[in-house]
CSV table of C-alpha atoms in Angstrom, one decimal:
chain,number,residue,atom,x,y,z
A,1,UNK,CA,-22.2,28.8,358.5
A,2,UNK,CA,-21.6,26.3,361.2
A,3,UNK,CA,-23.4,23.8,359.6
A,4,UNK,CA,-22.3,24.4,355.9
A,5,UNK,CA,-18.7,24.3,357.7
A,6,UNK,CA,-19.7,20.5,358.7
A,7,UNK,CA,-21.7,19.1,355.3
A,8,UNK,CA,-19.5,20.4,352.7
A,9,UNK,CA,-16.0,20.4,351.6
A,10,UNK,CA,-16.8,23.5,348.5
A,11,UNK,CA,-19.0,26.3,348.9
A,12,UNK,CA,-19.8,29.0,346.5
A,13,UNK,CA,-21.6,32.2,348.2
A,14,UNK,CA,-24.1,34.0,346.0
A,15,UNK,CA,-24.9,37.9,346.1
A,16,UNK,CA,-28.0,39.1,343.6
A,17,UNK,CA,-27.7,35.7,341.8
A,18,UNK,CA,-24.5,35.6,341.1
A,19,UNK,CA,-21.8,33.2,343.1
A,20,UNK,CA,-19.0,36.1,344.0
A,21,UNK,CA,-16.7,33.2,346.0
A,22,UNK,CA,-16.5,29.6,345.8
A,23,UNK,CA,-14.0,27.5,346.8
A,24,UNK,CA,-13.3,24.7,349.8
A,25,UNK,CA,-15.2,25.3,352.9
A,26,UNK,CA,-12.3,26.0,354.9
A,27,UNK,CA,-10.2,28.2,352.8
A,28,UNK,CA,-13.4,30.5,352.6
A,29,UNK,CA,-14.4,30.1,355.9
A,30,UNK,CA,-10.9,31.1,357.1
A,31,UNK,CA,-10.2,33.7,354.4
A,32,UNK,CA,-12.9,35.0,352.8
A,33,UNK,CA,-11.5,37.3,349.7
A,34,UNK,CA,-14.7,38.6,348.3
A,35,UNK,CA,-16.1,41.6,350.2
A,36,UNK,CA,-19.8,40.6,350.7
A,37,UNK,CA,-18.3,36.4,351.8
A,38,UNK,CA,-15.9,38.8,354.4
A,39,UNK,CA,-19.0,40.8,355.9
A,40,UNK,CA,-20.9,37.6,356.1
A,41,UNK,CA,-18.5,36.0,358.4
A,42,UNK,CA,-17.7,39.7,360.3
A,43,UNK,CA,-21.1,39.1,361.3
A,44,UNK,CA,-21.4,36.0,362.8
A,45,UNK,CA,-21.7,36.2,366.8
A,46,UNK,CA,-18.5,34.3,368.0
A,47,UNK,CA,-18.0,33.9,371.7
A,48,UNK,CA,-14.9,35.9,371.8
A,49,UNK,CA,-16.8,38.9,370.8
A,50,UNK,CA,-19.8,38.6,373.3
A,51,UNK,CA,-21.9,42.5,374.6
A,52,UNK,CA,-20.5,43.8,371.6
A,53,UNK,CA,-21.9,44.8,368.3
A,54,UNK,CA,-21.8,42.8,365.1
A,55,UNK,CA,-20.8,44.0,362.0
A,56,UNK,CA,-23.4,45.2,359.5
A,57,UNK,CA,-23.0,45.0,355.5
A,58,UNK,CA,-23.7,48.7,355.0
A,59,UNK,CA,-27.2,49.9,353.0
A,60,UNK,CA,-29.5,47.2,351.5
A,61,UNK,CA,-29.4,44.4,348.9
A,62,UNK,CA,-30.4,45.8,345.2
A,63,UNK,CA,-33.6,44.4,343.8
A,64,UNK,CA,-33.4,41.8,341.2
A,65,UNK,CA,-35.2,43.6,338.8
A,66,UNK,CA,-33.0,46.7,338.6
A,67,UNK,CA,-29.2,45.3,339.4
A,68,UNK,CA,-27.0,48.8,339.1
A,69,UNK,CA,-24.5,47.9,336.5
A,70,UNK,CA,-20.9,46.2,337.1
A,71,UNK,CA,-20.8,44.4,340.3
A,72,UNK,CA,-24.3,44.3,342.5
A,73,UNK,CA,-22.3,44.3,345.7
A,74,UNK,CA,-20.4,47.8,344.8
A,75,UNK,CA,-22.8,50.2,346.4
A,76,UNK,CA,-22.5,48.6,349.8
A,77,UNK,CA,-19.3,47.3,349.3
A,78,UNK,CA,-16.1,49.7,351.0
A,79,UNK,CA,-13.5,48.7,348.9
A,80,UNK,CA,-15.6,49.5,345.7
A,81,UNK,CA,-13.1,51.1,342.8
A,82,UNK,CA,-13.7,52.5,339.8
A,83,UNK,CA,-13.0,49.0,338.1
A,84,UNK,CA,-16.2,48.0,340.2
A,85,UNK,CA,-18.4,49.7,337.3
A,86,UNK,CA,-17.7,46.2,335.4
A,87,UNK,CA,-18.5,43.2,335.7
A,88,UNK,CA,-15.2,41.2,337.0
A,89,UNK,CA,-15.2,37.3,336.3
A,90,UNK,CA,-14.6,34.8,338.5
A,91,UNK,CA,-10.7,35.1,339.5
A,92,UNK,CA,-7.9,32.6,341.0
A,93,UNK,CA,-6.8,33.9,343.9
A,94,UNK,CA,-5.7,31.2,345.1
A,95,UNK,CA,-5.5,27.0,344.4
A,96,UNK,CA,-8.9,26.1,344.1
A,97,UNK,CA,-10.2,29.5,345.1
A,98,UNK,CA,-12.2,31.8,342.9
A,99,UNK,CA,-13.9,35.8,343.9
A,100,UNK,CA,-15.5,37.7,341.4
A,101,UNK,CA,-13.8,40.6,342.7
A,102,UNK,CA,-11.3,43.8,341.2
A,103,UNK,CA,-10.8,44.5,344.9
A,104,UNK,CA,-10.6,41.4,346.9
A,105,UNK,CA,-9.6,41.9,350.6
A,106,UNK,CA,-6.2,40.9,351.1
């Protein structure tokens, strides 16, 4: 991420072949709104957070043969709703910043 953080100015991050956030670099980087983007950065070993343990993305990613239905994320995702069963579409949720998400984190 450190890298991607100094090549590009717009990144869109993929789960199961679909891109679930894109955006500019820094707004994602800084506030990720989509659930899988969030755990992504939760899991990155910081300085700040050295001895202790890094955040997993619960279970395991769905084969791309056999995607369950809706969003691909919502069996590992925790803020998974009912709504999840769909497939949302890409969403402004902010200028220039787009999660395909019914529960994005606030």
């Amino acid at each position: 991420l450190a890298v991607v953080a100094g090549l590009a100015d717009r990144i869109a991050v993929m789960y199961a072949g679909r891109v679930v956030e894109h955006g500019a670099t820094a707004e994602i980087l800084e506030r990720p709104r989509h659930p899988y983007t969030h755990g992504l950065i939760g899991s990155v070993p910081t300085r700040g957070h050295r001895g202790q343990a890094l955040f997993q993305i619960p279970g395991m990613a769905p084969s791309p043969l056999r995607l369950p239905p809706g969003c691909a994320f919502q069996p590992r995702c925790t803020r998974a709703i009912e709504a999840c069963a769909a497939m949302p579409d890409l969403q402004e949720i902010a200028p220039a910043h787009q999660a395909r998400c019914w529960n994005p984190v606030p």
